[in-house]
Coordinates of C-alpha atoms in Angstrom, one line a residue:
M11 CA -212.5 -70.9 42.4
R12 CA -209.1 -69.4 40.3
V13 CA -208.3 -67.0 37.8
D14 CA -208.0 -69.0 34.6
Q15 CA -211.3 -69.5 35.6
L16 CA -213.2 -66.6 34.3
T17 CA -213.5 -65.0 31.2
L18 CA -211.2 -62.6 29.7
P19 CA -214.6 -59.6 29.9
Q20 CA -215.5 -60.7 33.2
L21 CA -211.9 -60.4 34.3
R22 CA -212.1 -57.4 33.3
E23 CA -214.7 -56.8 35.1
A24 CA -214.1 -57.5 38.1
L25 CA -211.1 -55.1 37.0
E26 CA -213.1 -51.9 36.5
G27 CA -215.7 -52.4 39.5
D28 CA -214.5 -53.8 43.4
G29 CA -211.5 -55.1 42.2
L30 CA -209.7 -58.8 41.6
R31 CA -209.5 -60.3 45.2
I32 CA -205.9 -62.8 45.0
A33 CA -204.0 -64.8 47.4
T34 CA -200.7 -64.6 46.6
G35 CA -199.0 -67.2 49.7
P36 CA -200.2 -65.3 53.4
F37 CA -200.5 -61.6 51.6
H38 CA -204.2 -60.9 50.2
C39 CA -204.4 -57.9 47.4
C40 CA -207.9 -56.4 46.0
L41 CA -206.9 -55.0 42.5
R42 CA -207.8 -52.6 40.2
S43 CA -207.2 -50.9 36.9
D44 CA -209.2 -49.3 34.5
L45 CA -205.9 -50.3 31.7
G46 CA -207.8 -52.5 29.7
E47 CA -204.4 -53.3 27.6
I48 CA -202.7 -55.0 31.0
V49 CA -205.9 -57.6 31.8
A50 CA -204.9 -60.9 29.3
E51 CA -201.5 -60.4 30.5
I52 CA -203.3 -60.3 34.2
A53 CA -204.7 -63.3 33.6
Q54 CA -201.5 -65.2 32.3
S55 CA -199.7 -63.6 35.1
Y56 CA -202.1 -64.6 38.1
A57 CA -203.5 -68.1 36.3
H58 CA -203.8 -70.4 39.1
H59 CA -203.5 -68.2 41.6
R60 CA -206.7 -68.6 44.6
L61 CA -209.5 -65.5 44.1
L62 CA -211.0 -65.2 47.5
G63 CA -214.5 -63.8 48.1
P64 CA -215.8 -60.2 49.4
D65 CA -216.2 -61.0 52.8
E66 CA -212.4 -62.3 53.2
F67 CA -209.7 -59.7 54.6
M68 CA -207.8 -57.3 51.8
D69 CA -204.2 -56.6 52.7
F70 CA -203.6 -54.3 49.9
H71 CA -206.1 -52.5 48.1
V72 CA -204.2 -51.8 45.2
D73 CA -204.8 -49.4 41.9
V74 CA -203.1 -49.4 38.9
T75 CA -204.8 -46.2 36.7
A76 CA -204.4 -44.5 33.5
G77 CA -202.3 -40.7 34.4
R78 CA -203.8 -37.6 34.8
G79 CA -204.8 -34.3 32.6
L80 CA -202.8 -34.3 29.3
R81 CA -200.8 -37.6 30.2
R82 CA -204.1 -39.8 29.6
W83 CA -203.1 -39.2 26.3
I84 CA -199.8 -37.7 25.6
R85 CA -197.0 -39.5 26.9
P86 CA -199.6 -41.5 28.9
Q87 CA -198.6 -43.0 32.6
A88 CA -200.1 -45.7 35.0
L89 CA -201.0 -44.4 38.7
F90 CA -199.5 -46.8 41.3
T91 CA -201.7 -46.5 44.6
V92 CA -202.6 -48.7 47.3
D93 CA -204.9 -47.9 50.2
G94 CA -205.3 -44.4 48.4
V95 CA -201.7 -43.2 48.7
E96 CA -199.4 -42.7 45.5
P97 CA -195.6 -43.9 47.0
F98 CA -194.6 -43.6 43.5
T99 CA -193.8 -41.6 40.5
P100 CA -196.1 -42.3 37.4
L101 CA -194.3 -44.6 35.0
P102 CA -195.2 -45.0 31.0
R103 CA -198.1 -46.6 31.0
D104 CA -196.4 -49.8 28.7
Q105 CA -194.3 -50.5 32.2
A106 CA -198.3 -50.8 34.3
V107 CA -197.7 -54.8 34.3
A108 CA -193.8 -54.4 36.3
M109 CA -195.6 -51.5 38.4
I110 CA -198.5 -53.7 39.4
E111 CA -194.7 -56.5 40.6
W112 CA -192.5 -53.6 42.3
G113 CA -195.5 -51.9 43.8
L114 CA -196.6 -55.0 45.5
N115 CA -192.7 -56.0 47.3
W116 CA -192.7 -52.5 48.4
C117 CA -196.1 -53.2 49.9
I118 CA -195.0 -56.2 51.2
T119 CA -191.2 -54.5 52.7
A120 CA -193.2 -51.5 54.2
Y121 CA -196.0 -53.0 56.0
S122 CA -195.1 -56.8 56.8
N123 CA -193.0 -56.1 60.0
H124 CA -194.5 -59.3 61.4
V125 CA -191.8 -61.7 59.3
L126 CA -187.7 -61.4 58.6
I127 CA -187.8 -60.4 54.8
L128 CA -184.6 -60.7 52.8
H129 CA -183.8 -59.4 49.4
A130 CA -183.4 -63.0 47.6
A131 CA -184.9 -65.3 45.9
A132 CA -186.5 -68.2 47.4
V133 CA -187.1 -71.8 46.2
A134 CA -187.9 -75.2 47.7
R135 CA -187.4 -79.0 46.9
N136 CA -188.5 -81.4 49.3
G137 CA -189.7 -79.4 51.6
H138 CA -186.2 -77.8 51.9
T139 CA -185.4 -74.5 50.9
L140 CA -182.7 -72.5 48.9
I141 CA -181.6 -68.7 49.9
L142 CA -180.4 -66.7 47.0
P143 CA -179.8 -63.4 48.4
A144 CA -178.0 -60.9 46.1
P145 CA -178.0 -58.1 44.5
P146 CA -179.1 -56.5 41.3
G147 CA -177.1 -58.2 37.8
S148 CA -175.9 -61.0 40.1
G149 CA -177.9 -63.9 38.5
K150 CA -180.4 -63.9 41.2
S151 CA -183.7 -64.3 39.0
T152 CA -181.7 -66.2 35.8
L153 CA -181.1 -69.1 38.2
C154 CA -184.6 -69.5 40.4
A155 CA -186.3 -69.1 36.8
A156 CA -183.8 -72.1 35.8
L157 CA -184.6 -74.0 39.1
V158 CA -188.1 -73.7 39.1
N159 CA -188.5 -74.6 35.3
R160 CA -185.9 -78.2 36.6
G161 CA -188.6 -79.4 39.6
W162 CA -187.2 -76.8 42.5
R163 CA -190.9 -74.6 44.1
L164 CA -190.6 -71.7 43.1
L165 CA -191.3 -69.2 47.3
S166 CA -190.3 -65.2 45.4
D167 CA -188.0 -65.2 43.2
E168 CA -187.6 -61.3 44.6
L169 CA -188.9 -61.4 48.7
A170 CA -188.0 -64.4 51.0
I171 CA -190.0 -64.1 53.7
I172 CA -189.8 -65.5 57.4
R173 CA -192.1 -66.3 59.7
L174 CA -190.5 -64.1 62.9
D175 CA -192.2 -67.7 65.5
T176 CA -191.3 -71.2 63.9
G177 CA -188.3 -69.7 61.6
A178 CA -190.8 -72.0 58.1
M179 CA -190.1 -70.0 54.5
L180 CA -194.4 -67.9 53.6
G181 CA -194.2 -68.6 49.4
M182 CA -196.6 -65.9 47.8
A183 CA -195.4 -67.7 43.9
R184 CA -195.6 -64.8 42.0
P185 CA -194.1 -63.7 38.8
V186 CA -190.0 -64.0 38.5
N187 CA -188.5 -60.7 36.9
L188 CA -186.8 -60.9 34.9
K189 CA -184.4 -58.0 33.0
N190 CA -182.3 -57.7 29.5
A191 CA -180.9 -60.7 28.5
S192 CA -182.0 -63.1 31.3
I193 CA -185.2 -62.9 29.4
D194 CA -183.4 -64.7 26.4
V195 CA -181.7 -66.7 28.7
I196 CA -184.6 -68.3 30.1
Q197 CA -187.3 -69.0 26.9
R198 CA -183.8 -70.9 25.1
F199 CA -183.6 -72.5 28.5
A200 CA -187.8 -73.3 29.4
P201 CA -189.6 -72.6 26.5
Q202 CA -192.9 -73.5 27.3
A203 CA -192.3 -70.9 30.4
R204 CA -195.6 -68.5 29.8
F205 CA -194.1 -64.7 29.4
T206 CA -195.9 -61.1 29.3
A207 CA -194.5 -59.3 26.6
P208 CA -191.1 -57.0 27.3
V209 CA -191.3 -53.8 28.5
Y210 CA -188.6 -51.4 27.3
D211 CA -186.3 -49.2 28.8
T212 CA -187.1 -49.0 31.8
T213 CA -185.1 -48.3 35.0
K214 CA -184.1 -51.9 35.6
G215 CA -183.4 -52.1 31.4
T216 CA -185.8 -54.5 29.0
V217 CA -188.1 -56.7 31.4
A218 CA -190.1 -59.4 31.4
L219 CA -192.3 -61.1 33.7
M220 CA -192.3 -65.3 33.7
A221 CA -195.5 -66.7 35.5
A222 CA -195.7 -69.0 37.7
P223 CA -195.2 -72.8 37.0
Q224 CA -198.7 -74.1 38.1
A225 CA -196.9 -76.8 40.3
S226 CA -195.1 -73.7 42.3
V227 CA -199.0 -71.5 42.8
E228 CA -200.9 -74.9 43.6
A229 CA -198.4 -75.9 46.8
V230 CA -198.1 -72.5 47.5
D231 CA -199.3 -73.1 51.6
E232 CA -196.8 -75.7 51.9
P233 CA -194.1 -75.9 54.8
A234 CA -191.1 -75.1 53.8
W235 CA -188.0 -75.4 56.3
P236 CA -184.6 -72.7 55.2
A237 CA -181.8 -75.4 53.8
W238 CA -178.5 -73.6 52.8
M239 CA -178.0 -70.2 51.5
V240 CA -176.5 -69.4 48.2
L241 CA -175.5 -65.8 47.8
P242 CA -174.5 -66.2 43.9
R243 CA -172.5 -64.6 41.5
Y244 CA -172.7 -64.4 37.1
R245 CA -169.9 -64.0 35.8
A246 CA -169.8 -64.7 31.8
G247 CA -166.7 -67.5 30.9
A248 CA -166.2 -69.0 34.7
A249 CA -166.0 -72.3 35.9
T250 CA -169.2 -73.5 38.1
R251 CA -167.9 -73.4 42.1
L252 CA -169.6 -73.8 44.9
T253 CA -167.9 -72.1 48.0
P254 CA -168.0 -73.2 51.7
M255 CA -168.5 -69.6 53.6
P256 CA -167.8 -69.2 56.8
R257 CA -170.7 -68.1 59.5
G258 CA -169.6 -65.0 60.9
E259 CA -169.8 -63.7 56.9
A260 CA -173.4 -65.4 55.8
F261 CA -175.0 -64.0 58.8
M262 CA -173.6 -60.4 57.8
K263 CA -174.9 -60.6 54.2
I264 CA -178.6 -62.2 55.3
A265 CA -178.2 -59.2 57.7
D266 CA -176.9 -57.5 55.0
N267 CA -180.3 -57.9 52.6
A268 CA -182.8 -57.8 55.0
M269 CA -184.7 -55.4 53.9
N270 CA -186.2 -54.2 57.6
Y271 CA -184.0 -55.7 59.6
H272 CA -183.1 -52.7 60.5
I273 CA -187.0 -52.1 62.0
L274 CA -187.3 -55.7 64.4
A275 CA -184.0 -54.6 65.9
A276 CA -183.1 -57.3 68.5
E277 CA -185.8 -59.6 67.1
G278 CA -184.4 -59.3 63.3
F279 CA -181.4 -60.1 65.4
R280 CA -182.5 -63.2 66.8
A281 CA -183.7 -64.3 63.5
V282 CA -180.9 -63.6 61.7
G283 CA -179.0 -66.0 64.1
E284 CA -181.2 -68.7 63.3
L285 CA -181.5 -68.5 59.7
V286 CA -177.8 -68.8 60.0
D287 CA -177.9 -71.6 62.6
R288 CA -180.3 -74.1 59.9
C289 CA -178.3 -73.5 56.6
Q290 CA -175.1 -74.5 55.1
H291 CA -173.7 -71.5 53.1
F292 CA -172.0 -71.0 49.8
S293 CA -170.9 -68.4 47.8
F294 CA -171.5 -69.3 44.1
E295 CA -170.3 -68.8 40.6
Y296 CA -171.1 -69.3 37.2
S297 CA -172.0 -68.8 34.1
D298 CA -173.6 -72.6 32.4
L299 CA -176.8 -72.6 33.6
E300 CA -177.3 -76.6 32.8
E301 CA -173.6 -77.0 35.3
A302 CA -175.8 -74.8 38.1
M303 CA -178.8 -77.3 37.6
Q304 CA -176.6 -80.0 38.5
V305 CA -174.3 -78.4 42.1
F306 CA -178.4 -77.8 43.4
D307 CA -180.3 -80.4 42.3
Q308 CA -177.0 -82.7 44.1
L309 CA -177.5 -80.6 47.3
A310 CA -181.1 -81.0 46.9
A311 CA -180.1 -84.6 47.2
S312 CA -177.5 -83.9 50.9
T313 CA -180.6 -83.5 52.6
A314 CA -182.6 -86.6 51.5
G315 CA -184.9 -87.8 54.4
R316 CA -184.0 -85.3 57.3
T317 CA -186.5 -83.2 58.4
D318 CA -186.2 -79.2 59.5
A319 CA -189.4 -78.2 60.9
P320 CA -189.2 -77.9 64.6
G321 CA -189.7 -80.6 67.9
A322 CA -190.2 -82.7 64.6

């Protein structure tokens, strides 16, 4: 059963009761909330995600609830709690939906040291994964959103997750977090995409979530293998340019973006080294999304017929 098979009253009842139990790839989350205004946004953002039964294991028990005391009425706030821990200060209540996404990212990076986690977007085509590590403002999420609206499969817009034993990529197909001018850019580029209402004046500026395409959610458990690491940079007026990157530099870029590299220690060093060996590496500068799509389509065509799975 999927989220979109629930009526809005049923979805609200689940959120206010024992929780909405959702699968997002390898992570299972039980979400509870007493904020009625987020029900429709959750329904849209997670429409195609699988619902889990009461006996299935939950990785995270998340509560997003109204602020305490006067903060329920005066400048209302929302609180994020995971398994009894409140890792953040409360945020304005109208940021609750974005807070869920930020909070789930925190849960994964804080508790999931059985995998290598990169601060990067990851999209796949024909089983080959494009990894886009980059700092905020680089155009990473904009590129990711554009690619998944042109036939690429969304793994994640924020956390690229790699198995330590096989090197395979794990997908979550959660909503894409877009900020500021990127929201209008993608709404024009992909008018069929589904967005939450924009939230203003967050620490990241204006934020809106783009729902993952149905095909990406339905393929979330299909294997994908690293093929390219591309460090993107948006610069207004720049010519589209894909430049090969030396492997030593690529290792350092990946290690810098590996959020649990220091915790994994020698295992992290090995995993990053194997990832570097698997991928082609580039830096990428762009200003035109259509030209960017052509570059990545050509990359995908260059691997047609190649199999990257170990032992294949």
